[in-house]
Protein backbone atom coordinates (compact mmCIF):
# COMPACT_ATOMS: atom_id res chain seq x y z
CA UNK A 1 0.00 0.00 0.00
CA UNK A 2 1.19 3.48 -0.80
CA UNK A 3 1.27 6.82 1.00
CA UNK A 4 2.54 10.34 0.54
CA UNK A 5 3.73 13.05 2.93
CA UNK A 6 3.42 16.81 2.76
CA UNK A 7 5.89 18.62 0.49
CA UNK A 8 8.19 21.48 1.28
CA UNK A 9 10.27 20.23 4.22
CA UNK A 10 14.05 19.89 4.28
CA UNK A 11 16.10 17.72 6.62
CA UNK A 12 19.72 17.67 7.76
CA UNK A 13 21.55 14.39 7.65
CA UNK A 14 24.04 12.09 5.98
CA UNK A 15 23.41 9.99 2.89
CA UNK A 16 25.12 6.59 3.10
CA UNK A 17 25.67 4.13 0.27
CA UNK A 18 25.16 0.84 2.12
CA UNK A 19 25.42 -1.33 -1.00
CA UNK A 20 26.00 -0.63 -4.71
CA UNK A 21 23.22 1.71 -5.97
CA UNK A 22 21.43 1.51 -2.60
CA UNK A 23 21.39 4.33 -0.04
CA UNK A 24 20.07 5.21 3.42
CA UNK A 25 19.53 8.70 4.83
CA UNK A 26 20.54 9.25 8.45
CA UNK A 27 18.72 12.10 10.19
CA UNK A 28 21.49 14.02 12.00
CA UNK A 29 20.86 17.66 12.97
CA UNK A 30 24.20 19.53 12.69
CA UNK A 31 24.39 20.49 16.36
CA UNK A 32 23.76 16.96 17.51
CA UNK A 33 26.85 15.13 16.36
CA UNK A 34 26.88 11.62 14.91
CA UNK A 35 27.96 9.46 17.82
CA UNK A 36 24.62 7.94 18.75
CA UNK A 37 24.89 4.29 19.68
CA UNK A 38 21.55 2.89 18.50
CA UNK A 39 19.81 2.84 15.12
CA UNK A 40 16.21 2.65 13.91
CA UNK A 41 15.92 1.71 10.22
CA UNK A 42 12.69 2.83 8.56
CA UNK A 43 11.35 1.14 5.41
CA UNK A 44 8.25 2.43 3.63
CA UNK A 45 5.52 0.77 1.61
CA UNK A 46 4.60 0.56 -2.06
CA UNK A 47 5.65 3.76 -3.94
CA UNK A 48 7.42 5.12 -0.83
CA UNK A 49 10.90 6.63 -0.74
CA UNK A 50 12.57 9.47 1.13
CA UNK A 51 10.13 11.82 2.93
CA UNK A 52 6.96 10.19 1.62
CA UNK A 53 5.71 9.04 5.04
CA UNK A 54 4.91 12.16 7.11
CA UNK A 55 5.74 11.00 10.62
CA UNK A 56 9.30 9.77 9.99
CA UNK A 57 11.00 13.18 10.31
CA UNK A 58 8.92 13.93 13.41
CA UNK A 59 9.95 10.59 14.90
CA UNK A 60 13.60 11.43 14.21
CA UNK A 61 13.07 14.81 15.91
CA UNK A 62 11.52 13.13 18.94
CA UNK A 63 14.57 10.85 19.22
CA UNK A 64 17.11 13.70 19.11
CA UNK A 65 17.77 13.62 22.86
CA UNK A 66 18.12 9.83 23.00
CA UNK A 67 20.78 7.36 21.91
CA UNK A 68 18.74 6.47 18.81
CA UNK A 69 19.32 7.80 15.29
CA UNK A 70 16.88 7.19 12.44
CA UNK A 71 17.87 5.86 9.01
CA UNK A 72 15.39 6.03 6.12
CA UNK A 73 16.36 3.29 3.70
CA UNK A 74 15.92 3.01 -0.06
CA UNK A 75 15.55 -0.47 -1.51
CA UNK A 76 15.42 -1.61 -5.12
CA UNK A 77 11.63 -1.70 -4.63
CA UNK A 78 11.35 1.93 -3.45
CA UNK A 79 9.37 4.49 -5.46
CA UNK A 80 8.36 2.74 -8.71
CA UNK A 81 10.53 -0.35 -8.20
CA UNK A 82 7.96 -2.31 -6.17
CA UNK A 83 6.16 -3.60 -9.27
CA UNK A 84 9.06 -5.87 -10.19
CA UNK A 85 10.39 -6.40 -6.65
CA UNK A 86 9.91 -9.13 -4.07
CA UNK A 87 9.97 -9.56 -0.32
CA UNK A 88 12.99 -11.86 -0.66
CA UNK A 89 14.99 -9.11 -2.36
CA UNK A 90 13.77 -6.52 0.15
CA UNK A 91 14.89 -8.45 3.20
CA UNK A 92 18.25 -9.31 1.66
CA UNK A 93 18.87 -5.61 1.02
CA UNK A 94 17.67 -4.76 4.53
CA UNK A 95 20.17 -7.28 5.85
CA UNK A 96 22.92 -5.50 3.92
CA UNK A 97 21.79 -2.19 5.46
CA UNK A 98 21.81 -3.63 8.99
CA UNK A 99 25.31 -4.99 8.46
CA UNK A 100 26.52 -1.64 7.08
CA UNK A 101 25.07 0.36 9.98
CA UNK A 102 26.59 -1.98 12.59
CA UNK A 103 30.01 -1.45 11.01
CA UNK A 104 29.39 2.28 10.68
CA UNK A 105 28.48 2.72 14.34
CA UNK A 106 31.47 0.62 15.40
CA UNK A 107 33.82 2.79 13.31
CA UNK A 108 32.49 5.95 14.94
CA UNK A 109 33.22 4.66 18.42
CA UNK A 110 36.45 2.66 18.17
CA UNK A 111 37.19 0.66 21.26
CA UNK A 112 33.59 0.75 22.46
CA UNK A 113 31.60 -2.41 23.04
CA UNK A 114 29.79 -2.90 19.73
CA UNK A 115 27.49 -5.40 21.43
CA UNK A 116 25.92 -2.46 23.25
CA UNK A 117 24.70 -0.95 19.98
CA UNK A 118 21.03 -1.69 19.21
CA UNK A 119 19.40 -1.91 15.79
CA UNK A 120 15.66 -2.07 15.16
CA UNK A 121 13.68 -2.04 11.90
CA UNK A 122 10.36 -0.23 11.49
CA UNK A 123 8.19 -0.98 8.47
CA UNK A 124 5.24 1.07 7.22
CA UNK A 125 2.47 -0.60 5.20
CA UNK A 126 4.13 -3.08 2.80
CA UNK A 127 7.29 -2.34 4.75
CA UNK A 128 5.57 -4.31 7.51
CA UNK A 129 5.53 -7.30 5.16
CA UNK A 130 9.27 -6.80 4.81
CA UNK A 131 9.67 -6.77 8.60
CA UNK A 132 7.68 -9.98 9.14
CA UNK A 133 9.34 -11.65 6.15
CA UNK A 134 12.75 -10.71 7.63
CA UNK A 135 11.79 -12.30 10.95
CA UNK A 136 10.01 -15.51 9.94
CA UNK A 137 11.34 -16.71 6.59
CA UNK A 138 14.29 -19.13 6.30
CA UNK A 139 17.66 -17.46 6.79
CA UNK A 140 19.00 -17.03 4.16
CA UNK A 141 15.96 -16.99 1.90
CA UNK A 142 15.75 -20.18 -0.17
CA UNK A 143 16.54 -20.27 -3.88
CA UNK A 144 13.46 -19.78 -6.06
CA UNK A 145 12.98 -19.94 -9.78
CA UNK A 146 13.92 -16.69 -11.55
CA UNK A 147 15.18 -14.90 -8.40
CA UNK A 148 18.04 -13.33 -10.34
CA UNK A 149 20.52 -11.17 -8.49
CA UNK A 150 19.85 -12.48 -4.99
CA UNK A 151 22.99 -13.46 -3.11
CA UNK A 152 21.10 -15.49 -0.48
CA UNK A 153 23.02 -13.92 2.37
CA UNK A 154 22.37 -14.69 6.04
CA UNK A 155 20.36 -11.85 7.59
CA UNK A 156 21.82 -10.26 10.76
CA UNK A 157 19.98 -10.35 14.08
CA UNK A 158 17.82 -7.43 15.18
CA UNK A 159 17.26 -6.00 18.64
CA UNK A 160 13.75 -4.83 17.78
CA UNK A 161 11.10 -4.80 15.06
CA UNK A 162 8.06 -2.60 14.50
CA UNK A 163 5.19 -3.01 12.04
CA UNK A 164 3.02 0.05 11.37
CA UNK A 165 -0.15 -0.10 9.20
CA UNK A 166 0.16 -3.80 8.33
CA UNK A 167 -2.86 -3.74 6.01
CA UNK A 168 -3.66 -6.54 3.56
CA UNK A 169 -3.07 -5.66 -0.10
CA UNK A 170 -5.51 -8.39 -1.13
CA UNK A 171 -8.32 -7.17 1.11
CA UNK A 172 -7.53 -3.54 0.25
CA UNK A 173 -8.00 -4.28 -3.46
CA UNK A 174 -11.20 -6.17 -2.74
CA UNK A 175 -12.53 -3.12 -0.90
CA UNK A 176 -11.63 -0.89 -3.86
CA UNK A 177 -13.54 -3.17 -6.22
CA UNK A 178 -16.58 -3.48 -3.95
CA UNK A 179 -16.86 0.26 -3.31
CA UNK A 180 -16.41 1.36 -6.93
CA UNK A 181 -19.24 2.66 -9.11
CA UNK A 182 -18.71 -0.28 -11.48
CA UNK A 183 -17.70 -3.27 -9.35
CA UNK A 184 -18.68 -5.77 -12.04
CA UNK A 185 -16.38 -4.09 -14.56
CA UNK A 186 -13.46 -3.97 -12.11
CA UNK A 187 -14.01 -7.62 -11.22
CA UNK A 188 -13.72 -8.47 -14.92
CA UNK A 189 -10.47 -6.51 -15.13
CA UNK A 190 -9.18 -8.32 -12.03
CA UNK A 191 -10.11 -11.74 -13.46
CA UNK A 192 -8.50 -10.85 -16.78
CA UNK A 193 -5.25 -9.85 -15.10
CA UNK A 194 -5.18 -12.94 -12.87
CA UNK A 195 -5.75 -15.16 -15.90
CA UNK A 196 -3.08 -13.41 -17.96
CA UNK A 197 -0.56 -13.43 -15.09
CA UNK A 198 -1.17 -17.08 -14.26
CA UNK A 199 -0.86 -18.26 -17.86
CA UNK A 200 2.27 -16.30 -18.72
CA UNK A 201 4.19 -15.23 -15.60
CA UNK A 202 7.50 -15.23 -17.49
CA UNK A 203 8.68 -14.62 -21.04
CA UNK A 204 10.37 -17.26 -23.18
CA UNK A 205 13.68 -15.71 -22.10
CA UNK A 206 12.62 -16.33 -18.48
CA UNK A 207 12.20 -12.65 -17.65
CA UNK A 208 9.24 -11.19 -15.79
CA UNK A 209 6.12 -10.61 -17.86
CA UNK A 210 4.84 -7.04 -17.43
CA UNK A 211 1.06 -6.71 -17.24
CA UNK A 212 -0.81 -4.18 -19.43
CA UNK A 213 -0.55 -0.91 -17.51
CA UNK A 214 -3.86 0.26 -18.97
CA UNK A 215 -5.50 -2.57 -17.03
CA UNK A 216 -3.53 -2.39 -13.79
CA UNK A 217 -4.33 1.35 -13.59
CA UNK A 218 -8.04 0.50 -13.52
CA UNK A 219 -7.39 -1.35 -10.23
CA UNK A 220 -5.88 1.86 -8.76
CA UNK A 221 -2.26 0.83 -9.25
CA UNK A 222 -0.08 3.78 -10.41
CA UNK A 223 -0.54 4.20 -14.15
CA UNK A 224 3.19 4.86 -14.68
CA UNK A 225 4.51 1.83 -12.77
CA UNK A 226 5.34 -1.48 -14.49
CA UNK A 227 3.82 -4.40 -12.56
CA UNK A 228 5.07 -7.90 -13.18
CA UNK A 229 2.77 -10.89 -13.31
CA UNK A 230 4.78 -12.46 -10.50
CA UNK A 231 4.45 -9.50 -8.10
CA UNK A 232 0.78 -8.95 -9.00
CA UNK A 233 -0.08 -12.56 -8.12
CA UNK A 234 1.86 -12.21 -4.88
CA UNK A 235 -0.01 -9.03 -3.88
CA UNK A 236 -3.54 -10.14 -4.84
CA UNK A 237 -2.95 -13.80 -3.90
CA UNK A 238 -5.90 -15.30 -5.84
CA UNK A 239 -5.55 -18.71 -4.14
CA UNK A 240 -6.00 -17.24 -0.67
CA UNK A 241 -6.94 -17.95 2.02
CA UNK A 242 -6.22 -21.65 1.35
CA UNK A 243 -2.86 -21.10 -0.33
CA UNK A 244 -1.65 -17.55 0.36
CA UNK A 245 1.27 -15.96 -1.48
CA UNK A 246 4.38 -14.40 0.06
CA UNK A 247 2.81 -10.93 0.23
CA UNK A 248 -0.47 -12.10 1.78
CA UNK A 249 0.57 -11.98 5.44
CA UNK A 250 -2.05 -9.75 7.09
CA UNK A 251 -5.45 -10.72 5.65
CA UNK A 252 -8.16 -11.23 8.25
CA UNK A 253 -9.39 -14.53 6.74
CA UNK A 254 -6.08 -16.38 7.03
CA UNK A 255 -6.34 -19.47 9.22
CA UNK A 256 -4.69 -19.89 12.61
CA UNK A 257 -2.60 -22.63 11.01
CA UNK A 258 -1.30 -20.15 8.42
CA UNK A 259 -0.49 -17.59 11.12
CA UNK A 260 1.59 -20.25 12.85
CA UNK A 261 3.64 -20.53 9.65
CA UNK A 262 4.39 -16.78 9.67
CA UNK A 263 4.00 -15.03 13.05
CA UNK A 264 4.50 -18.37 14.76
CA UNK A 265 7.90 -18.87 13.11
CA UNK A 266 9.41 -15.63 14.44
CA UNK A 267 10.55 -17.35 17.62
CA UNK A 268 11.89 -20.37 15.75
CA UNK A 269 14.11 -18.27 13.48
CA UNK A 270 15.46 -16.34 16.48
CA UNK A 271 16.39 -13.24 14.48
CA UNK A 272 14.75 -10.76 16.87
CA UNK A 273 16.18 -10.51 20.39
CA UNK A 274 13.31 -8.56 21.92
CA UNK A 275 9.57 -8.02 21.53
CA UNK A 276 7.60 -7.38 18.35
CA UNK A 277 5.65 -4.08 18.25
CA UNK A 278 2.59 -3.75 16.00
CA UNK A 279 0.68 -0.49 15.47
CA UNK A 280 -2.50 -0.54 13.36
CA UNK A 281 -4.20 2.67 12.22
CA UNK A 282 -7.74 2.97 13.56
CA UNK A 283 -9.01 4.74 10.41
CA UNK A 284 -6.76 3.01 7.90
CA UNK A 285 -8.32 3.81 4.51
CA UNK A 286 -6.76 0.69 2.99
CA UNK A 287 -8.35 -1.61 5.55
CA UNK A 288 -11.90 -2.75 4.70
CA UNK A 289 -14.63 -1.81 7.16
CA UNK A 290 -15.42 -5.44 7.89
CA UNK A 291 -11.99 -6.14 9.43
CA UNK A 292 -11.91 -6.21 13.25
CA UNK A 293 -8.46 -4.70 13.79
CA UNK A 294 -8.35 -5.38 17.53
CA UNK A 295 -9.26 -9.03 17.06
CA UNK A 296 -6.65 -9.32 14.30
CA UNK A 297 -3.92 -8.03 16.63
CA UNK A 298 -5.00 -10.56 19.25
CA UNK A 299 -4.71 -13.41 16.74
CA UNK A 300 -1.24 -12.23 15.65
CA UNK A 301 -0.14 -11.94 19.27
CA UNK A 302 -1.38 -15.45 20.06
CA UNK A 303 0.46 -16.93 17.08
CA UNK A 304 3.65 -15.01 17.87
CA UNK A 305 3.72 -16.08 21.51
CA UNK A 306 2.74 -19.66 20.69
CA UNK A 307 5.87 -19.84 18.55
CA UNK A 308 8.08 -18.69 21.41
CA UNK A 309 8.61 -15.05 20.42
CA UNK A 310 7.69 -12.02 22.52
CA UNK A 311 4.94 -9.52 21.72
CA UNK A 312 4.88 -5.99 23.14
CA UNK A 313 1.35 -6.12 24.55
CA UNK A 314 1.81 -2.84 26.42
CA UNK A 315 2.64 -0.69 23.40
CA UNK A 316 1.03 -2.57 20.49
CA UNK A 317 -2.34 -1.05 19.68
CA UNK A 318 -4.93 0.16 17.21
CA UNK A 319 -4.33 3.94 17.19
CA UNK A 320 -7.68 5.78 17.29
CA UNK A 321 -8.33 8.15 14.39
CA UNK A 322 -5.05 7.41 12.63
CA UNK A 323 -4.98 7.17 8.84
CA UNK A 324 -2.85 4.64 6.97
CA UNK A 325 0.29 6.80 7.02
CA UNK A 326 -0.77 8.73 10.17
CA UNK A 327 -0.57 12.10 8.41
CA UNK A 328 -2.65 13.89 11.04
CA UNK A 329 -4.51 12.31 13.97
CA UNK A 330 -2.61 9.83 16.07
CA UNK A 331 0.92 10.98 15.19
CA UNK A 332 1.88 11.83 18.75
CA UNK A 333 0.48 8.56 20.12
CA UNK A 334 2.36 6.63 17.44
CA UNK A 335 5.62 8.40 18.28
CA UNK A 336 5.09 7.97 22.04
CA UNK A 337 4.51 4.23 21.65
CA UNK A 338 7.60 3.83 19.48
CA UNK A 339 9.72 5.78 21.98
CA UNK A 340 8.48 3.67 24.91
CA UNK A 341 9.20 0.51 22.95
CA UNK A 342 12.74 1.57 22.03
CA UNK A 343 13.45 2.39 25.68
CA UNK A 344 12.75 -1.24 26.59
CA UNK A 345 15.31 -2.72 24.18
PDB file of N, CA, C and O in Angstrom, residues 5 46 52 67 71 133 166 202 232 234 239 248 264 295 308 332:
ATOM      1  N   UNK A   5       3.613  12.038   1.879  1.00  0.00           N
ATOM      2  CA  UNK A   5       3.726  13.047   2.928  1.00  0.00           C
ATOM      3  C   UNK A   5       3.565  14.443   2.331  1.00  0.00           C
ATOM      4  O   UNK A   5       3.505  14.628   1.122  1.00  0.00           O
ATOM      5  N   UNK A  46       4.608   0.440  -0.619  1.00  0.00           N
ATOM      6  CA  UNK A  46       4.598   0.564  -2.064  1.00  0.00           C
ATOM      7  C   UNK A  46       4.581   2.033  -2.467  1.00  0.00           C
ATOM      8  O   UNK A  46       3.778   2.808  -1.946  1.00  0.00           O
ATOM      9  N   UNK A  52       8.331  10.409   2.090  1.00  0.00           N
ATOM     10  CA  UNK A  52       6.960  10.187   1.618  1.00  0.00           C
ATOM     11  C   UNK A  52       6.014   9.786   2.741  1.00  0.00           C
ATOM     12  O   UNK A  52       4.800   9.840   2.567  1.00  0.00           O
ATOM     13  N   UNK A  67      19.644   8.016  22.553  1.00  0.00           N
ATOM     14  CA  UNK A  67      20.785   7.358  21.910  1.00  0.00           C
ATOM     15  C   UNK A  67      20.403   6.722  20.575  1.00  0.00           C
ATOM     16  O   UNK A  67      21.174   5.927  20.024  1.00  0.00           O
ATOM     17  N   UNK A  71      17.429   6.018  10.391  1.00  0.00           N
ATOM     18  CA  UNK A  71      17.872   5.863   9.013  1.00  0.00           C
ATOM     19  C   UNK A  71      16.645   5.547   8.151  1.00  0.00           C
ATOM     20  O   UNK A  71      15.907   4.602   8.436  1.00  0.00           O
ATOM     21  N   UNK A 133       8.606 -10.740   7.024  1.00  0.00           N
ATOM     22  CA  UNK A 133       9.345 -11.653   6.151  1.00  0.00           C
ATOM     23  C   UNK A 133      10.788 -11.798   6.640  1.00  0.00           C
ATOM     24  O   UNK A 133      11.354 -12.899   6.626  1.00  0.00           O
ATOM     25  N   UNK A 166       0.021  -2.537   9.059  1.00  0.00           N
ATOM     26  CA  UNK A 166       0.165  -3.799   8.329  1.00  0.00           C
ATOM     27  C   UNK A 166      -1.153  -4.232   7.686  1.00  0.00           C
ATOM     28  O   UNK A 166      -1.779  -5.221   8.064  1.00  0.00           O
ATOM     29  N   UNK A 202       6.157 -15.544 -17.012  1.00  0.00           N
ATOM     30  CA  UNK A 202       7.501 -15.233 -17.494  1.00  0.00           C
ATOM     31  C   UNK A 202       7.556 -15.317 -19.013  1.00  0.00           C
ATOM     32  O   UNK A 202       6.771 -16.035 -19.643  1.00  0.00           O
ATOM     33  N   UNK A 232       2.236  -9.121  -9.062  1.00  0.00           N
ATOM     34  CA  UNK A 232       0.784  -8.954  -9.002  1.00  0.00           C
ATOM     35  C   UNK A 232       0.133 -10.151  -8.322  1.00  0.00           C
ATOM     36  O   UNK A 232      -0.696  -9.994  -7.423  1.00  0.00           O
ATOM     37  N   UNK A 234       1.466 -12.178  -6.285  1.00  0.00           N
ATOM     38  CA  UNK A 234       1.864 -12.209  -4.876  1.00  0.00           C
ATOM     39  C   UNK A 234       1.029 -11.232  -4.054  1.00  0.00           C
ATOM     40  O   UNK A 234       0.622 -11.540  -2.938  1.00  0.00           O
ATOM     41  N   UNK A 239      -5.261 -17.410  -4.742  1.00  0.00           N
ATOM     42  CA  UNK A 239      -5.552 -18.713  -4.140  1.00  0.00           C
ATOM     43  C   UNK A 239      -5.749 -18.635  -2.626  1.00  0.00           C
ATOM     44  O   UNK A 239      -5.887 -19.661  -1.960  1.00  0.00           O
ATOM     45  N   UNK A 248       0.797 -12.050   1.052  1.00  0.00           N
ATOM     46  CA  UNK A 248      -0.473 -12.096   1.783  1.00  0.00           C
ATOM     47  C   UNK A 248      -0.235 -12.585   3.210  1.00  0.00           C
ATOM     48  O   UNK A 248      -0.455 -13.744   3.546  1.00  0.00           O
ATOM     49  N   UNK A 264       4.070 -17.305  13.866  1.00  0.00           N
ATOM     50  CA  UNK A 264       4.496 -18.370  14.758  1.00  0.00           C
ATOM     51  C   UNK A 264       5.915 -18.841  14.536  1.00  0.00           C
ATOM     52  O   UNK A 264       6.485 -19.547  15.384  1.00  0.00           O
ATOM     53  N   UNK A 295      -9.252  -7.564  17.051  1.00  0.00           N
ATOM     54  CA  UNK A 295      -9.255  -9.030  17.055  1.00  0.00           C
ATOM     55  C   UNK A 295      -8.088  -9.571  16.246  1.00  0.00           C
ATOM     56  O   UNK A 295      -7.453 -10.571  16.625  1.00  0.00           O
ATOM     57  N   UNK A 308       6.943 -18.934  20.540  1.00  0.00           N
ATOM     58  CA  UNK A 308       8.084 -18.692  21.411  1.00  0.00           C
ATOM     59  C   UNK A 308       8.684 -17.303  21.321  1.00  0.00           C
ATOM     60  O   UNK A 308       9.677 -17.016  22.000  1.00  0.00           O
ATOM     61  N   UNK A 332       1.180  11.762  17.475  1.00  0.00           N
ATOM     62  CA  UNK A 332       1.878  11.826  18.754  1.00  0.00           C
ATOM     63  C   UNK A 332       1.786  10.508  19.499  1.00  0.00           C
ATOM     64  O   UNK A 332       2.763  10.057  20.116  1.00  0.00           O
TER      65      UNK A 332
END
